[in-house]
N, CA and C atoms as an extended XYZ file, in Angstrom:
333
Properties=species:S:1:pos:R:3:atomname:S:1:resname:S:1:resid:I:1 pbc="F F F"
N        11.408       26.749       41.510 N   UNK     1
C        11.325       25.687       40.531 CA  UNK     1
C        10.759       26.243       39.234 C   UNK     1
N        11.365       25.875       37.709 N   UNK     2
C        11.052       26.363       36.921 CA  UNK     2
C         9.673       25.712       36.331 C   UNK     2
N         8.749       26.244       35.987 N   UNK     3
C         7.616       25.353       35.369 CA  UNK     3
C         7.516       24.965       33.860 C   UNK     3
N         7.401       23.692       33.335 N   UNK     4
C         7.487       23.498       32.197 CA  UNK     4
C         7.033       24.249       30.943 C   UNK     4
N         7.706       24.421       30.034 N   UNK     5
C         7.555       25.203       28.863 CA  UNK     5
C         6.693       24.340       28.579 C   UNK     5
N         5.375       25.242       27.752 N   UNK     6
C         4.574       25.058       26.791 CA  UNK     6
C         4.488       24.080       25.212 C   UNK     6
N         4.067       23.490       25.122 N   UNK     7
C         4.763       22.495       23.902 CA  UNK     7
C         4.341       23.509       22.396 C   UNK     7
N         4.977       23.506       21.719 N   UNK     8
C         4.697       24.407       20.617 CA  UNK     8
C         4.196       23.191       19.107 C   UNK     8
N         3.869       24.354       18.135 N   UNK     9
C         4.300       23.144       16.856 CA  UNK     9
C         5.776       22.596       16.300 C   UNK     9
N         6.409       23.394       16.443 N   UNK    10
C         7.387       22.939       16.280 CA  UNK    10
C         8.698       21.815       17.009 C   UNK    10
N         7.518       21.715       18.474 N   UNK    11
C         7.902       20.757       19.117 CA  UNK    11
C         7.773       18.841       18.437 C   UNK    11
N         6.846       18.872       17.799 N   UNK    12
C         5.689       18.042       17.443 CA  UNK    12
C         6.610       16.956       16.472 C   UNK    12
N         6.566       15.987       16.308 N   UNK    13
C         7.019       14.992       15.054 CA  UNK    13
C         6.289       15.450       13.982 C   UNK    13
N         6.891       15.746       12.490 N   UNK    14
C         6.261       15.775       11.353 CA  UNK    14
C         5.172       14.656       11.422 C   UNK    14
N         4.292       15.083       10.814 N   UNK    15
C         2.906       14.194       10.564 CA  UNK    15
C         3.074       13.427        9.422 C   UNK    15
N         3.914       13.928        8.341 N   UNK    16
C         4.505       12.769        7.288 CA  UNK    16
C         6.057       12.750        7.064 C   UNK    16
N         6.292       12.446        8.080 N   UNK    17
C         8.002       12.347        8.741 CA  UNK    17
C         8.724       11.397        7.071 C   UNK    17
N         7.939       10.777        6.432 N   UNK    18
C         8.479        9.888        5.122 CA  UNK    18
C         8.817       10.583        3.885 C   UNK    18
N         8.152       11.940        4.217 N   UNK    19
C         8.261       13.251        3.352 CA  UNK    19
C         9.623       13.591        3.356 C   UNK    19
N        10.189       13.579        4.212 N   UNK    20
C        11.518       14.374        4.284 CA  UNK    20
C        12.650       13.480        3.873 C   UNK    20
N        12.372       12.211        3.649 N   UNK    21
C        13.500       11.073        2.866 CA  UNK    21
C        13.187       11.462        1.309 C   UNK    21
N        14.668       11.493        1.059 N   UNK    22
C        14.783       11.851       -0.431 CA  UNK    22
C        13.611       10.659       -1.538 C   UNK    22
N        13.141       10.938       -2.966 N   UNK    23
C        12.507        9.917       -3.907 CA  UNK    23
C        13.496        8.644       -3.726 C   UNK    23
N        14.635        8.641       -3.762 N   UNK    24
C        15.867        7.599       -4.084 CA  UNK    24
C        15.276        6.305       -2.738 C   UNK    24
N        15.354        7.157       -1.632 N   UNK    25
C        15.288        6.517       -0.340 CA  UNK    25
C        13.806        5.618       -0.433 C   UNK    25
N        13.003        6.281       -0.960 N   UNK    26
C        11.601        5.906       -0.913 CA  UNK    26
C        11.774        4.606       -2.057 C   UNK    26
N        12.218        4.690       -2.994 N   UNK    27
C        11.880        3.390       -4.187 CA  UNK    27
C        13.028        2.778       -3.331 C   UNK    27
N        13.671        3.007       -2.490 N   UNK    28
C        14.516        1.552       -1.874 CA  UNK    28
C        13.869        0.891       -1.131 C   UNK    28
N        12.840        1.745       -0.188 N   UNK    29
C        12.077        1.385        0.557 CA  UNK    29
C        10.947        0.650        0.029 C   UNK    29
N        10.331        0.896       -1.268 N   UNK    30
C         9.234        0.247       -2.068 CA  UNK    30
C        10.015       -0.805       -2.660 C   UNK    30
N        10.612       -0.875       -3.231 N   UNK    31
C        11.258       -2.296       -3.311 CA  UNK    31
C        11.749       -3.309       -2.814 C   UNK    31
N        11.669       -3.311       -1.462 N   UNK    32
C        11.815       -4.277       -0.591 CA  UNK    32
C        10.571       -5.029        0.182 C   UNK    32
N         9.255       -4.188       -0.616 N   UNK    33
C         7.728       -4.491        0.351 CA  UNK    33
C         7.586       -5.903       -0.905 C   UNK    33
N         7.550       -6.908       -0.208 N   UNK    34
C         7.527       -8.320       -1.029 CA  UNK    34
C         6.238       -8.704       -0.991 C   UNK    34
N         5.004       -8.550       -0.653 N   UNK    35
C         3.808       -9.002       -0.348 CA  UNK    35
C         2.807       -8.023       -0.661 C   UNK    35
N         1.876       -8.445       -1.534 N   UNK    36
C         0.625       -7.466       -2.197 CA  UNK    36
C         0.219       -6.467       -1.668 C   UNK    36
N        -0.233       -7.167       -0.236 N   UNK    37
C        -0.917       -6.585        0.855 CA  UNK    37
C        -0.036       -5.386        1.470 C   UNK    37
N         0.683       -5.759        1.531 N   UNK    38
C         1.924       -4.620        2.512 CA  UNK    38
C         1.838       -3.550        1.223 C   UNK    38
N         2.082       -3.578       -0.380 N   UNK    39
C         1.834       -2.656       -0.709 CA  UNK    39
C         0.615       -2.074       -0.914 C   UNK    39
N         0.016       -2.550       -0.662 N   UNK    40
C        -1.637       -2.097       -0.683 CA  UNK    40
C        -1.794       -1.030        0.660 C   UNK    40
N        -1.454       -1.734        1.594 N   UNK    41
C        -1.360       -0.873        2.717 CA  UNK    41
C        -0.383        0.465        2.797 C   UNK    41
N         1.043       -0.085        2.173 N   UNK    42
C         1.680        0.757        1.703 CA  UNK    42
C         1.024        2.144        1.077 C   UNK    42
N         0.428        1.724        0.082 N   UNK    43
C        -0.071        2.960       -0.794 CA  UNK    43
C        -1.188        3.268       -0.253 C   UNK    43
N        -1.822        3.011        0.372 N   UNK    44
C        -3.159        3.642        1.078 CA  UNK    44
C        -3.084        4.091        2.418 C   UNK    44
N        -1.588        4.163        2.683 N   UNK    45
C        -1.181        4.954        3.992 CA  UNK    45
C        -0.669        6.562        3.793 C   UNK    45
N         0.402        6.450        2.327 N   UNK    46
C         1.009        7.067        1.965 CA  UNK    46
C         0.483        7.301        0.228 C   UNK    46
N        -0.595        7.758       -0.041 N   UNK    47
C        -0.986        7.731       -1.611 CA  UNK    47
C         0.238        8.334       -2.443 C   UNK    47
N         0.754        9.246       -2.116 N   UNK    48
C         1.961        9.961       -2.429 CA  UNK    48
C         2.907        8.921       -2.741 C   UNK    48
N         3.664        7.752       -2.096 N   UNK    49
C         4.690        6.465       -1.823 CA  UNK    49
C         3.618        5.757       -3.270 C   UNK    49
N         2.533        5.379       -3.086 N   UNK    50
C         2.113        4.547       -3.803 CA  UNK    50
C         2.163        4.746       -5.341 C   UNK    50
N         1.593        6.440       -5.639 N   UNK    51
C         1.721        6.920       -6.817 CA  UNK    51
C         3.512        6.617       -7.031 C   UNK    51
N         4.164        6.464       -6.323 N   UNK    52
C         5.658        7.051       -6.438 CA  UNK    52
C         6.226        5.551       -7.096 C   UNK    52
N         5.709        4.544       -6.340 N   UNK    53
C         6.136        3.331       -6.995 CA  UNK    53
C         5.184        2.868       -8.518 C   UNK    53
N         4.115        3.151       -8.719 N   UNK    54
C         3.337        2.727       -9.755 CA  UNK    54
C         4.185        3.894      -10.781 C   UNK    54
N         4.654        4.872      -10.550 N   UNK    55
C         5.128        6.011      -12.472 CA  UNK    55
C         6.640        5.196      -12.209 C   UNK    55
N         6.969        4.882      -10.673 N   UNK    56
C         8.428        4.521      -11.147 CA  UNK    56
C         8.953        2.898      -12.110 C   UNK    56
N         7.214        2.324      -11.994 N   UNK    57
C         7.154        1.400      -12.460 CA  UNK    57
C         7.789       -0.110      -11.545 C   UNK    57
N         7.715       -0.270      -10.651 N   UNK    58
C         8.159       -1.417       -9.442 CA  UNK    58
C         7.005       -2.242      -10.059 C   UNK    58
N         7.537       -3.216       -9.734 N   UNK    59
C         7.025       -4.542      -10.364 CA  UNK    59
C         5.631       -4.870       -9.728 C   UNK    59
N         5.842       -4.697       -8.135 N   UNK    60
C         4.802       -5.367       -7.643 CA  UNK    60
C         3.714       -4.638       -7.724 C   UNK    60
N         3.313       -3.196       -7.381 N   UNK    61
C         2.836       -1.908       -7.870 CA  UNK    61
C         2.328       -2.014       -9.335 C   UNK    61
N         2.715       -2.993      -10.162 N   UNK    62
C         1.749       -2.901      -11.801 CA  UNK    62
C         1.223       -4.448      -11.726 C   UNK    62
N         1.714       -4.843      -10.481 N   UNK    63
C         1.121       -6.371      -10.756 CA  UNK    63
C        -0.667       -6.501      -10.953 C   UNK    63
N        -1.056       -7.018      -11.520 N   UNK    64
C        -2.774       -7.351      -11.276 CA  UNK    64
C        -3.337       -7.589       -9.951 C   UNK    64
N        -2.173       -8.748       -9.272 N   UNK    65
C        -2.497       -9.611       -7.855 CA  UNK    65
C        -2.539       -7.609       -7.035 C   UNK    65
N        -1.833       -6.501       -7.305 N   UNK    66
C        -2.138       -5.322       -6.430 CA  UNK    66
C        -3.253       -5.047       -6.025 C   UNK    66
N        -3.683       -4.885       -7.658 N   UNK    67
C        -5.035       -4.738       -7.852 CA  UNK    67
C        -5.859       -4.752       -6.713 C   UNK    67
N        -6.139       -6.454       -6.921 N   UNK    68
C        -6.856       -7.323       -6.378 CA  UNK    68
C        -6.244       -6.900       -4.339 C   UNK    68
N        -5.364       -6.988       -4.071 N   UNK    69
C        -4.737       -6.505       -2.632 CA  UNK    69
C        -5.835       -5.131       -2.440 C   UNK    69
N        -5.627       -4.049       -3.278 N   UNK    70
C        -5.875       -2.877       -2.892 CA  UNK    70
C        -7.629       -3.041       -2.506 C   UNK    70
N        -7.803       -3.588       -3.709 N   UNK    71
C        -9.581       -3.426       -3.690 CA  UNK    71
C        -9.816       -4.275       -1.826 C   UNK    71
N        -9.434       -6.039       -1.920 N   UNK    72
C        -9.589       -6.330       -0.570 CA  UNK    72
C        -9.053       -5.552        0.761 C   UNK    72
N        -8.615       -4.515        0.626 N   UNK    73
C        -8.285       -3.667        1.698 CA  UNK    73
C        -9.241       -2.529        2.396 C   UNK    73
N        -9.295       -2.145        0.634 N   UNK    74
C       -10.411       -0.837        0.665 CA  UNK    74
C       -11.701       -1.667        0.985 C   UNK    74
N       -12.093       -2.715        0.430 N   UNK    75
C       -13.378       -3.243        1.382 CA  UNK    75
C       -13.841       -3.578        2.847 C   UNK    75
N       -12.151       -4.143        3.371 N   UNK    76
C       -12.377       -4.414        4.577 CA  UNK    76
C       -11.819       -3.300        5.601 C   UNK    76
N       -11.688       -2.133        5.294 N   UNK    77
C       -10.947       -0.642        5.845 CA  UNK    77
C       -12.584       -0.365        5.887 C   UNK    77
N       -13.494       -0.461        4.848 N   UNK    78
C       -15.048        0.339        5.120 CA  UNK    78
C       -15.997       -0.442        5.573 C   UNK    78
N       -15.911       -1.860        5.552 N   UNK    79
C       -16.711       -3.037        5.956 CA  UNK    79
C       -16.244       -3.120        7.777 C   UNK    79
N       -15.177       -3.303        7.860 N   UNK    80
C       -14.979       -3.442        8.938 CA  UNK    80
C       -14.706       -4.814        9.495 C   UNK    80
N       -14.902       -5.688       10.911 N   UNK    81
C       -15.132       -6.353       10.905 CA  UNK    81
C       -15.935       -7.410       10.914 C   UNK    81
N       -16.783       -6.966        9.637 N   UNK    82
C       -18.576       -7.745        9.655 CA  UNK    82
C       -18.085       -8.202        8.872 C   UNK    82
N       -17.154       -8.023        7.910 N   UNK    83
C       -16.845       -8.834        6.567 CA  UNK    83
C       -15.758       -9.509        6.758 C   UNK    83
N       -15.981      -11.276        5.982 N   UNK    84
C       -14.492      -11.757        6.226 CA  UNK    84
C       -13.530      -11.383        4.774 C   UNK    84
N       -12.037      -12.435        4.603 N   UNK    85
C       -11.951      -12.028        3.537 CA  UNK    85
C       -12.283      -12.766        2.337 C   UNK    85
N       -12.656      -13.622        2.426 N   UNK    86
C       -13.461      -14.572        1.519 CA  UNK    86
C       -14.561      -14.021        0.946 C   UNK    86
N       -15.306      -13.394        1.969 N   UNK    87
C       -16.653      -12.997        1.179 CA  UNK    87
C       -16.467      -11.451        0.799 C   UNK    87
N       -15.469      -10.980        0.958 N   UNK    88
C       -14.878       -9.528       -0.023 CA  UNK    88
C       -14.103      -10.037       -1.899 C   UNK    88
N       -13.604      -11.124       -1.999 N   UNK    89
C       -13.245      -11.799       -2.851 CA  UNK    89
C       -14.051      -12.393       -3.492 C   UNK    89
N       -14.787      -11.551       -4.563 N   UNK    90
C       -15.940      -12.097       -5.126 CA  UNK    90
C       -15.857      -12.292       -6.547 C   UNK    90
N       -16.866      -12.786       -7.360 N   UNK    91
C       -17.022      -13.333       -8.309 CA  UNK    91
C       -16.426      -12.324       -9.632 C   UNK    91
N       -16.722      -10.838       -9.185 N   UNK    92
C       -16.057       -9.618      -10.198 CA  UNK    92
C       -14.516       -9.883      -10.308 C   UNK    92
N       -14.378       -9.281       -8.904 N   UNK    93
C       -12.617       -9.394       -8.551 CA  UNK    93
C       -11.378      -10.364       -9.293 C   UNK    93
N       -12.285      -11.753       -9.424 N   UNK    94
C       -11.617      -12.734       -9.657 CA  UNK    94
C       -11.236      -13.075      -11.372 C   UNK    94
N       -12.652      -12.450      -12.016 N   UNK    95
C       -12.785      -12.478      -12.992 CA  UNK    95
C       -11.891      -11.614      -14.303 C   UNK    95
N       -12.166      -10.060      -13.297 N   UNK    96
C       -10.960       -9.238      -14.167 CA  UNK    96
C        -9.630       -9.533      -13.495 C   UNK    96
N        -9.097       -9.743      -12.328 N   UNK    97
C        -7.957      -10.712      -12.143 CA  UNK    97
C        -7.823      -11.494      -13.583 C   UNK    97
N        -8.557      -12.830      -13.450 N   UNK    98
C        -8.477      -13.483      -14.395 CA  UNK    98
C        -8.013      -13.114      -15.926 C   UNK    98
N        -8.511      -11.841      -15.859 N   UNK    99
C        -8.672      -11.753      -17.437 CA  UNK    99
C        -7.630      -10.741      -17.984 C   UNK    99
N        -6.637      -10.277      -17.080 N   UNK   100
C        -5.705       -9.684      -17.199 CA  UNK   100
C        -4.745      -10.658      -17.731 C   UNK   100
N        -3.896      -10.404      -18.737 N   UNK   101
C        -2.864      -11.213      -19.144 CA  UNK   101
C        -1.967      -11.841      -18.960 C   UNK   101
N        -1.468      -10.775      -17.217 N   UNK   102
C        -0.295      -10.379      -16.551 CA  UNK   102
C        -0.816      -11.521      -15.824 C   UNK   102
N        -1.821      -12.075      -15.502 N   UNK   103
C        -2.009      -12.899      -14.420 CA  UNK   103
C        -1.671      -14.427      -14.312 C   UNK   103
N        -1.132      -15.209      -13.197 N   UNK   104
C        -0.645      -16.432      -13.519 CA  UNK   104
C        -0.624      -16.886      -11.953 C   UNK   104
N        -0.307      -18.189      -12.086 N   UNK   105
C        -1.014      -19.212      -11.423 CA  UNK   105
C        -0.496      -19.543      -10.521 C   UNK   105
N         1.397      -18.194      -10.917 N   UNK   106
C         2.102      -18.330       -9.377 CA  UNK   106
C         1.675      -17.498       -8.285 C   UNK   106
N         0.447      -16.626       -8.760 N   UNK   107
C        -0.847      -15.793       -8.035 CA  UNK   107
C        -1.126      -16.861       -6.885 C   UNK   107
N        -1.675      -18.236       -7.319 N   UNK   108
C        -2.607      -18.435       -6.637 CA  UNK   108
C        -2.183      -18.691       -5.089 C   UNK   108
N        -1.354      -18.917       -4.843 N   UNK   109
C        -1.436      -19.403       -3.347 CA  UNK   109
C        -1.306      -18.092       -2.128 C   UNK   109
N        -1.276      -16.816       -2.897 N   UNK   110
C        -1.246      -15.790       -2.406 CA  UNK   110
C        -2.720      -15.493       -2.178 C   UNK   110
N        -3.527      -15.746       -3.466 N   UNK   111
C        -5.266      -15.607       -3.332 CA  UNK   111
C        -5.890      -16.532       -2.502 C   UNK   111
């Protein structure tokens, strides 16, 4: 009986398997993420994807409401689950939200 070969690296799945889809493939793929959050997650999975949609200029990627996605992510990615998301959504957040130009009121039911 033969005994199993050794697993090598080159056995292995690429570790950023999203690398190997052409730029073209990737902004098709970023343009179809419809929800803040998903790109928030988006770009903080893949900083590379994220930079890729913010120079290519995608809409949702320059929105303010991102902003605001990214920061509530990055709080509750280091907070954990001691924090809800209400009390990560604070009085700063809301304010430069607010005070961005870009911002409007078809925001709100997303906030």
């Amino acid at each position: 009986s033969r005994s199993p070969r050794a697993r090598t690296e080159d056995d292995a799945p690429p570790a950023d398997w999203l690398a190997e889809l052409p730029h073209e493939l990737h902004l098709r793929i970023l343009e179809g993420v419809d929800d803040f959050s998903d790109c928030a997650a988006f770009s903080l999975a893949s900083p590379r994807l994220g930079l890729l949609a913010l120079r290519s200029g995608l809409a949702r990627f320059k929105d303010p409401l991102f902003a605001v996605a990214m920061r509530l992510l990055l709080i509750q990615r280091f907070a954990g689950a001691f924090v809800t998301v209400s009390a990560t959504l604070n009085e700063a957040t809301l304010r430069a939200y607010a005070a961005d130009r870009r911002a409007t009121a078809d925001h709100f039911p997303w906030l």
